[in-house]
Structures are given as structure tokens and as C-alpha cells.
Short mmCIF file of C-alpha atoms and ligand atoms in Angstrom, two decimals:
data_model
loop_
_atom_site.label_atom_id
_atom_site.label_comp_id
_atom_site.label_asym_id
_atom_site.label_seq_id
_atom_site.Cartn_x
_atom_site.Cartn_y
_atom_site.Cartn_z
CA UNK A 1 0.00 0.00 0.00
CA UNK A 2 1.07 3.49 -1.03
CA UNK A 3 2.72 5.36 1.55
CA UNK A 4 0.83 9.32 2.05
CA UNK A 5 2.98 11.62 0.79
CA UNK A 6 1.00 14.83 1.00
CA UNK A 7 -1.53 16.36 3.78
CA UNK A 8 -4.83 15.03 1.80
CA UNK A 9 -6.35 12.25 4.08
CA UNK A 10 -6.40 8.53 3.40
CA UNK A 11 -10.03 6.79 3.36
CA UNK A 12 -10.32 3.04 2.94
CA UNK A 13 -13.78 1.89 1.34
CA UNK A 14 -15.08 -1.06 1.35
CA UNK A 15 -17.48 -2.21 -1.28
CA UNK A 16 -15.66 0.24 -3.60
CA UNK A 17 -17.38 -1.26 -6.88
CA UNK A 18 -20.72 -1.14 -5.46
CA UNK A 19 -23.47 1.65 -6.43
CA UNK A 20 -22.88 3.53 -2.97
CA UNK A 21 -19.15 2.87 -2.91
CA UNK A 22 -18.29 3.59 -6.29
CA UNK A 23 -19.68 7.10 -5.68
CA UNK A 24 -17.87 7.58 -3.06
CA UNK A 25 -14.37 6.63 -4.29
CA UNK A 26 -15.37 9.31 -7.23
CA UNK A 27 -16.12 11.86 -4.70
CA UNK A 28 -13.30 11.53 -2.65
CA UNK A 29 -10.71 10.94 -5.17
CA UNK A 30 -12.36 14.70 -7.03
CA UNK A 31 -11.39 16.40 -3.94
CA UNK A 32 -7.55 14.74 -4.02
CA UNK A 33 -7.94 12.90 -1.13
CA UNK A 34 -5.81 9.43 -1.05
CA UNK A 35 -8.37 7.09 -1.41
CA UNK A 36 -8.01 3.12 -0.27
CA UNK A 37 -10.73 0.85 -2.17
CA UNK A 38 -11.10 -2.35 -1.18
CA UNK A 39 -12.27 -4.59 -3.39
CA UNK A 40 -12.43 -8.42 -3.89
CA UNK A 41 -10.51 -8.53 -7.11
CA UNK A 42 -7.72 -5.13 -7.20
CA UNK A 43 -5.74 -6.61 -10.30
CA UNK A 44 -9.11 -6.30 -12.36
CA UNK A 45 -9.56 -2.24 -11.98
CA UNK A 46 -9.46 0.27 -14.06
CA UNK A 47 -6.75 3.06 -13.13
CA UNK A 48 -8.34 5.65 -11.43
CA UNK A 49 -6.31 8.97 -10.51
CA UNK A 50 -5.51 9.25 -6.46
CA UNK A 51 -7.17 5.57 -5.78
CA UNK A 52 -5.51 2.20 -4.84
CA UNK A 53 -7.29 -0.54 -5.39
CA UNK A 54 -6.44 -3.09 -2.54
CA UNK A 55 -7.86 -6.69 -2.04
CA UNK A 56 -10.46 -7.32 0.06
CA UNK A 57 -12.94 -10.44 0.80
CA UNK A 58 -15.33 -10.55 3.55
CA UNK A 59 -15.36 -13.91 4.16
CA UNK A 60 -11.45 -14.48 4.53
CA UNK A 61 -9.19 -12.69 7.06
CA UNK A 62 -8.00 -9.44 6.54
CA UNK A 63 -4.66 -8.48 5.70
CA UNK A 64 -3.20 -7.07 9.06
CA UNK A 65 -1.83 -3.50 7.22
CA UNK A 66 -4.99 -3.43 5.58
CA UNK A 67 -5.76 0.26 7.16
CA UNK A 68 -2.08 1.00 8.38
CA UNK A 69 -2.07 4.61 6.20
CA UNK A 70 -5.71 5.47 6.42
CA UNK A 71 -7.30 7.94 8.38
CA UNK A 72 -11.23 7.21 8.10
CA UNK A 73 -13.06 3.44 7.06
CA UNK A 74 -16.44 3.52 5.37
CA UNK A 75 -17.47 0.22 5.23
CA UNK A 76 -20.85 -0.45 2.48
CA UNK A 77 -19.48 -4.00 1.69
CA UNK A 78 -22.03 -6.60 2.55
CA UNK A 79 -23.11 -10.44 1.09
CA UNK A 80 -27.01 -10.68 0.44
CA UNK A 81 -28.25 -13.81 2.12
CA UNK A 82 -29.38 -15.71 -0.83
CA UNK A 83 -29.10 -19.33 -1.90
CA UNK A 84 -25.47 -18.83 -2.76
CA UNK A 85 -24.76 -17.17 0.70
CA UNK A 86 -27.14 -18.80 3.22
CA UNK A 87 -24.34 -17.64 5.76
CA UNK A 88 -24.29 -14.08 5.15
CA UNK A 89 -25.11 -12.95 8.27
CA UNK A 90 -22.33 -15.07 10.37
CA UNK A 91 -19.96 -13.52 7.54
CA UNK A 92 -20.86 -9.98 7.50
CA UNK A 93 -20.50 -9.96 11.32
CA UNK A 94 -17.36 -11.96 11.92
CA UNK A 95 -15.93 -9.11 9.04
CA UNK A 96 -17.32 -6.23 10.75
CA UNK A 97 -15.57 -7.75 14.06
CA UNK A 98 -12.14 -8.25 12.42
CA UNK A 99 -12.27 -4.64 11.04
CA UNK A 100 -13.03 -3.26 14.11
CA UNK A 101 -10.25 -4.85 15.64
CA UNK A 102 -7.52 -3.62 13.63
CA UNK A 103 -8.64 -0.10 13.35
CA UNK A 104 -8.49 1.34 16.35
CA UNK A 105 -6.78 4.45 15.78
CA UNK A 106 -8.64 5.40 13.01
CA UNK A 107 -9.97 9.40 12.91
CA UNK A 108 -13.41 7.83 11.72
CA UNK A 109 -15.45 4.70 10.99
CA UNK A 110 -18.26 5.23 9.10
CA UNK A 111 -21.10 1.94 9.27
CA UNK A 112 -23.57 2.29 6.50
CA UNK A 113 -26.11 0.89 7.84
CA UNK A 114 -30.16 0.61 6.73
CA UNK A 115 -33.65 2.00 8.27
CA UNK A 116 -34.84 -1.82 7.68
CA UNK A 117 -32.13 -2.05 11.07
CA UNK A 118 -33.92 -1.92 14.13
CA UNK A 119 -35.02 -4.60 17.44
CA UNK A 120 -37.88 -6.07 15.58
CA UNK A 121 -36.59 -6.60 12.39
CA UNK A 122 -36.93 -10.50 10.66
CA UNK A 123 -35.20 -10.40 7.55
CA UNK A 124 -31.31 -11.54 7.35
CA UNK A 125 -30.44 -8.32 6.34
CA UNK A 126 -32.20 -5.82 9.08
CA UNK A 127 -31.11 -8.24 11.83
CA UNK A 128 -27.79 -8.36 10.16
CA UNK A 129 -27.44 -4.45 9.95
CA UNK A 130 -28.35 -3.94 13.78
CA UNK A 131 -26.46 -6.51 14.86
CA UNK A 132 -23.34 -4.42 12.99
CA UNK A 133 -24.65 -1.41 14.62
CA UNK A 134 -23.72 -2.78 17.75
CA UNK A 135 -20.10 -3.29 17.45
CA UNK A 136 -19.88 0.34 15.67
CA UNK A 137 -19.75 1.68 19.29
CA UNK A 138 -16.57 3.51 20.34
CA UNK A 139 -16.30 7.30 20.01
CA UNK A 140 -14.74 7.22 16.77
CA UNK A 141 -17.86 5.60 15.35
CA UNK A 142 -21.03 6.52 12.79
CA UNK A 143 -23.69 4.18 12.01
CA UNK A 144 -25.62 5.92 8.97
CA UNK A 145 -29.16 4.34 8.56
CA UNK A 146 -29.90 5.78 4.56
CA UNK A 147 -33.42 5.60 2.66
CA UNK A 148 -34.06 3.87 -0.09
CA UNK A 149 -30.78 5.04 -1.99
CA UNK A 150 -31.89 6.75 -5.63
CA UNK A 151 -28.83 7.54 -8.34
CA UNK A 152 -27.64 5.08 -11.26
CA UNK A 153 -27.36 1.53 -9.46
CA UNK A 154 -29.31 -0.26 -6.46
CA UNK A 155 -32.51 -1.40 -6.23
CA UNK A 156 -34.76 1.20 -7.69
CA UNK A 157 -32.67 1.46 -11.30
CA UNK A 158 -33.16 -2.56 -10.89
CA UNK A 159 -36.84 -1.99 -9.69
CA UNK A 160 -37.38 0.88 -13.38
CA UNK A 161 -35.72 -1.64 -15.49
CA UNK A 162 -38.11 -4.23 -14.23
CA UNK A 163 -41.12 -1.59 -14.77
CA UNK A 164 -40.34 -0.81 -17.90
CA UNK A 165 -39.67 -4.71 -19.22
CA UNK A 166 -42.54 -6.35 -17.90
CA UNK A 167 -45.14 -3.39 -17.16
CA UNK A 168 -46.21 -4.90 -14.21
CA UNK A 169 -45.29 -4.53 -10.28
CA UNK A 170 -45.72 -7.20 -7.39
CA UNK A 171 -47.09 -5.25 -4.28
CA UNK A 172 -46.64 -6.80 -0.97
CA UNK A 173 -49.78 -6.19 1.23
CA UNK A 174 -51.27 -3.96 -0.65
CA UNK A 175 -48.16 -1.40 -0.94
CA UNK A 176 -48.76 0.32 1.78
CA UNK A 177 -45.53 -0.08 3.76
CA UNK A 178 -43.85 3.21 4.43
CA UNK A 179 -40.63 4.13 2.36
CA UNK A 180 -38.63 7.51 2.61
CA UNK A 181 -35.60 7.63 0.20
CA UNK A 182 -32.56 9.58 -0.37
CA UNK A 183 -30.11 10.61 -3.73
CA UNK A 184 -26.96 8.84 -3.89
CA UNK A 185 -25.37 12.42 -4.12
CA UNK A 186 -26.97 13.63 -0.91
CA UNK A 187 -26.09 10.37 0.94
CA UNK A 188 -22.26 10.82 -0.29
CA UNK A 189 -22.59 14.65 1.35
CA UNK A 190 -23.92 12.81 4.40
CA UNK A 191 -21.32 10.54 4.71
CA UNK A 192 -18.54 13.29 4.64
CA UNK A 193 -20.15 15.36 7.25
CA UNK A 194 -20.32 12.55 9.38
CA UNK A 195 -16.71 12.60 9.57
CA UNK A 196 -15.97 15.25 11.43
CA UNK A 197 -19.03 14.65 13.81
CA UNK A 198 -17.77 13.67 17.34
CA UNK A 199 -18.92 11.29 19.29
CA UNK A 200 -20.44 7.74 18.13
CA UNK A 201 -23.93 8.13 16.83
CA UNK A 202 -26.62 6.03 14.79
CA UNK A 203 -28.39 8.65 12.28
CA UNK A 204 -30.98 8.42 9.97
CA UNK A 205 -30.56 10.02 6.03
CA UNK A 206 -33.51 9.70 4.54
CA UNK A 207 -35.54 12.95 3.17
CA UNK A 208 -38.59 13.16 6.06
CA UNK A 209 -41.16 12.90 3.86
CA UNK A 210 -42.77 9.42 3.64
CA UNK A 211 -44.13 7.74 0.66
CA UNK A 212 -46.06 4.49 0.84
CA UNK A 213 -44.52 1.64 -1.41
CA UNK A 214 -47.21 2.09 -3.84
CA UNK A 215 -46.82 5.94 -4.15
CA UNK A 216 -43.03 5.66 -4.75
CA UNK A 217 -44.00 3.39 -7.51
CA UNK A 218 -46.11 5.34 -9.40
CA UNK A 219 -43.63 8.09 -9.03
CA UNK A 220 -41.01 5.80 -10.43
CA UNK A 221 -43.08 4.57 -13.36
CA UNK A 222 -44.17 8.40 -14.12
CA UNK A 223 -40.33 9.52 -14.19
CA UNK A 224 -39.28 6.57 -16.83
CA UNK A 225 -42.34 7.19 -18.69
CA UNK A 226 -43.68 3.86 -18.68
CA UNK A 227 -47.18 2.41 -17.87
CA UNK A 228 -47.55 -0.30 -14.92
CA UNK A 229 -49.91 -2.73 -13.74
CA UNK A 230 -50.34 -2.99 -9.68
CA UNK A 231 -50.59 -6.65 -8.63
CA UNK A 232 -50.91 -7.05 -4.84
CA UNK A 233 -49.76 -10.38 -3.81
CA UNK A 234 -50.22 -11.91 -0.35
CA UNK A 235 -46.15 -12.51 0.98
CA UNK A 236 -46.33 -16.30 1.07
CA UNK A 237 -47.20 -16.06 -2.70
CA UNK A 238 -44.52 -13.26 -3.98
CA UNK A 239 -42.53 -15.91 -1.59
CA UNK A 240 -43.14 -18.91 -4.01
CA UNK A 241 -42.73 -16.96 -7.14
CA UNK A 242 -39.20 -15.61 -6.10
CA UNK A 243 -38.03 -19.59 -5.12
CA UNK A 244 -39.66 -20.91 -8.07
CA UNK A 245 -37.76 -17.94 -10.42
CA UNK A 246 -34.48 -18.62 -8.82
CA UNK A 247 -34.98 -22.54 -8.39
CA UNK A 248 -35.33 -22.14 -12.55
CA UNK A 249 -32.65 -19.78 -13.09
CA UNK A 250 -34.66 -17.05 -14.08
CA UNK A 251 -32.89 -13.54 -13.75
CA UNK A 252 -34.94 -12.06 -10.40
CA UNK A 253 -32.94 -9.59 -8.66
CA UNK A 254 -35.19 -9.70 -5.55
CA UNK A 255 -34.79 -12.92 -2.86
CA UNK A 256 -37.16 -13.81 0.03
CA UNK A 257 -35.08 -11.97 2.36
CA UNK A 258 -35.84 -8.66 0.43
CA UNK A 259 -39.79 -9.38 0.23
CA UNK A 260 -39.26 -10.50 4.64
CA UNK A 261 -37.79 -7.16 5.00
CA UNK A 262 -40.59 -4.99 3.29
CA UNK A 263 -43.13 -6.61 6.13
CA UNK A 264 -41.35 -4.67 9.06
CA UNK A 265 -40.12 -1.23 7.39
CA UNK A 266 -40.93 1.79 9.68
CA UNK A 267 -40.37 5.42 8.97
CA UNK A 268 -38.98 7.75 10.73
CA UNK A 269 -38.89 11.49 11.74
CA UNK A 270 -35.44 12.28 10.34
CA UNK A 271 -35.50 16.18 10.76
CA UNK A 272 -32.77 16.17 14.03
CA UNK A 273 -30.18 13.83 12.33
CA UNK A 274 -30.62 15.88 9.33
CA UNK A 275 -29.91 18.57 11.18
CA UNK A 276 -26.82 17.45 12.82
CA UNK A 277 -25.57 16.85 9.37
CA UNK A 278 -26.44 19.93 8.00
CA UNK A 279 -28.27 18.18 4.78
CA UNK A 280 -31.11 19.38 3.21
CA UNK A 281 -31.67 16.61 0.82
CA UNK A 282 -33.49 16.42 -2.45
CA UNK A 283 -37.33 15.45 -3.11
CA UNK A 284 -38.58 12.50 -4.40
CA UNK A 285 -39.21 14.25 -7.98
CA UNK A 286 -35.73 15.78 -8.11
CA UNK A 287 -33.68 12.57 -7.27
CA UNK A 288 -35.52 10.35 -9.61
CA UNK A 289 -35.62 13.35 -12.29
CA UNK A 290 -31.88 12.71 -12.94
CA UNK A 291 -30.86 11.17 -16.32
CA UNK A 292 -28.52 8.52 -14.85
CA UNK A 293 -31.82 7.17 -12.71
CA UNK A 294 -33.68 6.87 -16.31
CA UNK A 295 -32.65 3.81 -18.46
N1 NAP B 301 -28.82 0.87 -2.15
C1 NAP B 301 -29.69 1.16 -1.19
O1 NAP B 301 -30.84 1.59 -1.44
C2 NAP B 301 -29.27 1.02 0.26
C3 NAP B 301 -30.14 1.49 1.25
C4 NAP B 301 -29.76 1.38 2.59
C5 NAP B 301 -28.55 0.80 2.92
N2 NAP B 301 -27.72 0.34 1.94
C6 NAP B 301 -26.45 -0.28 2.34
O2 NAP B 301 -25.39 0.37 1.67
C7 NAP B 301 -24.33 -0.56 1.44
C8 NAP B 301 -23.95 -0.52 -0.03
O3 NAP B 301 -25.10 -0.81 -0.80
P1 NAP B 301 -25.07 -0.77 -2.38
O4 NAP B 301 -26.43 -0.45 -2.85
O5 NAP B 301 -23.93 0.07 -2.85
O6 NAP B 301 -24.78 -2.30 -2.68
P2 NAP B 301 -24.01 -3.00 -3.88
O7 NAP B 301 -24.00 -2.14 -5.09
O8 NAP B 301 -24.57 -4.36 -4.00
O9 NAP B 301 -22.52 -3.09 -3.33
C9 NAP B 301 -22.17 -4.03 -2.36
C10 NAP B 301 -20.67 -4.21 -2.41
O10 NAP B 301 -20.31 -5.28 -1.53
C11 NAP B 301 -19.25 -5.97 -2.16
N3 NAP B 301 -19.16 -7.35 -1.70
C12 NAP B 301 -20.06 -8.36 -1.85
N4 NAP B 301 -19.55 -9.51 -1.36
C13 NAP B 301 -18.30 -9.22 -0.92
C14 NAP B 301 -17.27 -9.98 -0.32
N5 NAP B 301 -17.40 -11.29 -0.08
N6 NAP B 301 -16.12 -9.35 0.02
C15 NAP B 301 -15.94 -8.03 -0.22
N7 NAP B 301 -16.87 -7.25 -0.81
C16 NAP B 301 -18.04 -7.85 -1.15
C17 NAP B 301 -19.58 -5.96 -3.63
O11 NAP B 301 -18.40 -6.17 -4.33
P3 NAP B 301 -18.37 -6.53 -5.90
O12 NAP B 301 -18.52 -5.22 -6.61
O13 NAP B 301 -17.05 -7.17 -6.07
O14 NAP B 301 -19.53 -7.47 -6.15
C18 NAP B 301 -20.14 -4.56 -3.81
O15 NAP B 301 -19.13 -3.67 -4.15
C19 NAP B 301 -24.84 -1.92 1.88
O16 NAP B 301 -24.29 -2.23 3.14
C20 NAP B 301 -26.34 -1.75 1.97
O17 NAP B 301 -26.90 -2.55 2.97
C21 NAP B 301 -28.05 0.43 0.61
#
């Protein structure tokens, strides 16, 4: 690993290819910081000006120097619990625990987090996130809890390809489950603020305002210009359509865990954490009315 030369800070990221951590290596590399991406295959990268790509694999044990020149960790990487991964939990965990360990003197570790985290949760993935949460816990720490992320990845460009392919969209108990969302953009803002935030925190980014499932739809479908039919589906149902799609192969980006998850999301009043990160983030309209969200 390179050693730092000038006074621009180091920041390790892990899940650097993903749709959140790609943006962020962008961002920080624009602004000249040093930045550390940690990725699961480094040789395969394209050069990037102020970035080193460094390997990275949750589910083996991390290099010992991994974060020896870095001054802040945000860690996005995570494995969705699927057929392929029916450990994911166990793995994202015992990672979390073996960065945490080796990081101490770190300026800043930022946990990204979800809003599907919380006591009650059932799926995989919210029990997984608060379980994170929970070793995130020294004063140097940030657990970030974003929306529904909106930009040119993640689920919602998966959900308007979907839309505007098969005109049609599954709603779980009638849609109404509450969702409140926030741009990629904003969310990469958020993320930088929270470094120089003292004290270890759990904060929401999500814009206030919430939506039920059915209403972000529409809005979705409206932005890409394409007309949708509403299906509500009892769970156990949307259930045995995702295992028998995936049990025949068929390209569904959506697993069980994700249809668990949308029986126990809860909104919340996000105005104080806002606040504390000085964000005012973007509408609904405005973050999907950006051309890298259309297809
Ligand atoms: N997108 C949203 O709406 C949203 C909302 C709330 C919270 N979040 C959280 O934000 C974080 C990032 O989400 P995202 O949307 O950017 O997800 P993503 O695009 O799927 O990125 C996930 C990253 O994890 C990496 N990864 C997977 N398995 C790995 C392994 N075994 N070792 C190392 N890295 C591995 C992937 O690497 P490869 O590129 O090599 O596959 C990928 O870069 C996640 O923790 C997610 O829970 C996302």
C-alpha cells in the first residue's frame, strides 16, 4: 500500500465497486484525497487517478496493514443472504468484528447501515445491519441508517428496469408499507459530514417525507415514462414466485429476504439527524428526475 505523501487524508472503502461505494471513491478521489478501495478482485480495476485498489474479501481474514495509512473506514461492503450465501449474516459480522479490531486508531469509521435495522426486524439483512450497529460503538464511530438510496445503481434502477420490461409490479400487502428515500449524491454529502461529527452516533438520512410503497411506484413509473400494472400479492405467494424464479434460473434480482424485510419497514422522523448533518436533501421528484436514474 502506497505510503501518504501529501496532507490530503487517506479513506479506505469497502465495497468500492458497489453503487454507494463507487460514488464515493469518485467523490473523494475529485477532492484529491488518497483514497483506499477495497475490493475483492484489485488486479481487475481500471486506473483511477488518487485511488488504490487493494484486495479485500469478507469472508477471509483481513490483511493485518490493511488500514495501516488510512485515516477514516467507510465500510458499504455486505453479502445478500441468498441461496449462494445462506451464511451471510455469520460472515458480515465476523468481518465487521475483524475490522473493528484492527482499526483502532482510526480518525473515523463510518457503518452504512439501513432503516430496515432496528429490534424487531426479521429479515437476514435488518437483523444483520443492527447486529453491525452494535459493534460500531466507540467514540470514533457513525452508524448511517440511509433511505431507499436513488442515483444510477441499487434497487430502484433494478426496480425501473423491471417496470419498464414487464409493465407490471408485485405489491406486498397492498403497498402500503412506508418508504422515505434519499439521492446517492446527498447520501455521499452525508457521509462526509459525518466525519468530522464527534462522538459515536446512529443517524438516519432519509428525506422526512414518507411515501407508501405504492406511491413511490407510481412516481417511479411516471419519471421513466412507462405504464404499470399494480398486482398485490399476499407474501407467502410473492414468496413462491421468487423460489420458483431462482430454483429455474430465471434472472430475479429480488430474494425472500428482500420481500421479509418490506413486512417490518418503519419510517422515521429524520429532521434532528438531518440537522446534525447539516443536509437538506433532495425530493422524491428531483432525485428520480436525474438522467442517470432513467434507463
Ligand atoms: N442501495 C440502497 O438503497 C441502500 C439502502 C440502505 C442501505 N444500503 C447499504 O449500503 C451498502 C452498499 O449498498 P449498495 O447499494 O452500494 O450495494 P451493492 O452495489 O450491491 O454493493 C455491495 C458491495 O459489496 C461488495 N461485496 C459483496 N460480497 C463481498 C465480499 N465477499 N467481500 C468483499 N466485498 C463484497 C460488492 O463487491 P463486488 O462489486 O465485487 O460485487 C459490492 O461492491 C450496503 O451495506 C447496503 O446494505 C443500501
Amino acid at each position: 500500500m502506497r505510503a501518504v505523501m501529501s496532507k490530503q487524508p487517506t479513506i479506505a472503502i469497502t465495497g468500492a465497486n458497489g453503487f454507494i461505494g463507487s460514488h464515493l471513491v469518485k467523490y473523494f478521489s475529485d477532492k484529491g484525497w488518497h483514497v483506499h478501495a477495497l475490493v475483492r478482485e484489485p488486479q481487475r480495476q481500471k486506473l483511477m487517478h488518487n485511488v488504490t485498489y487493494v484486495s479485500y474479501n469478507l469472508g477471509k481474514m483481513p490483511n493485518p496493514d490493511l488500514l495501516k495509512d488510512t485515516d477514516y473506514l467507510v465500510h458499504t461492503a455486505y453479502i445478500k443472504q441468498d441461496r449462494h450465501h445462506p451464511e451471510a449474516l455469520q460472515t458480515n459480522l465476523q468481518a465487521a468484528e475483524q475490522l473493528i479490531a484492527m482499526n483502532s486508531h482510526l480518525k473515523k469509521r463510518i457503518f452504512i447501515s439501513s432503516m430496515s435495522s432496528h429490534g424487531g426486524a426479521t429479515s437476514v439483512y435488518g437483523r444483520q445491519k443492527f447486529a453491525i450497529e452494535k459493534l460500531f460503538t466507540s467514540k470514533q464511530d457513525i452508524c448511517l441508517r440511509p433511505g431507499l438510496v436513488i442515483g444510477d445503481g441499487g434497487i430502484v434502477k433494478n426496480m425501473a428496469k423491471f417496470m419498464k420490461t414487464k409493465h407490471v409490479v408485485p405489491l406486498v400487502a397492498g403497498g402500503r408499507q412506508p418508504v422515505q428515500i434519499i439521492a446517492v449524491d446527498d447520501l455521499v454529502l452525508a457521509i462526509e459530514r459525518s466525519l468530522s461529527l464527534n462522538g459515536c452516533r446512529t443517524l438516519t438520512v432519509a428525506n422526512p417525507r414518507i411515501y407508501t410503497y405504492r406511491q413511490f411506484y407510481e412516481s417511479l413509473a411516471r419519471n421513466i415514462n412507462t405504464r404499470v400494472l399494480f398486482i398485490p400479492l399476499p407474501i407467502w405467494l410473492l414468496v413462491v414466485v421468487v423460489k420458483t424464479a431462482h430454483a429455474l434460473h430465471l434472472p430475479v434480482s429480488f430474494t425472500e429476504d428482500n420481500i421479509r424485510g418490506l413486512e417490518k419497514l418503519r419510517s422515521t422522523d429524520t429532521t434532528g439527524d438531518l440537522k446534525k448533518l447539516r443536509l437538506q436533501p433532495r425530493s422524491l421528484e428531483k432525485s428520480l428526475n436525474q438522467p442517470e436514474v432513467t434507463i
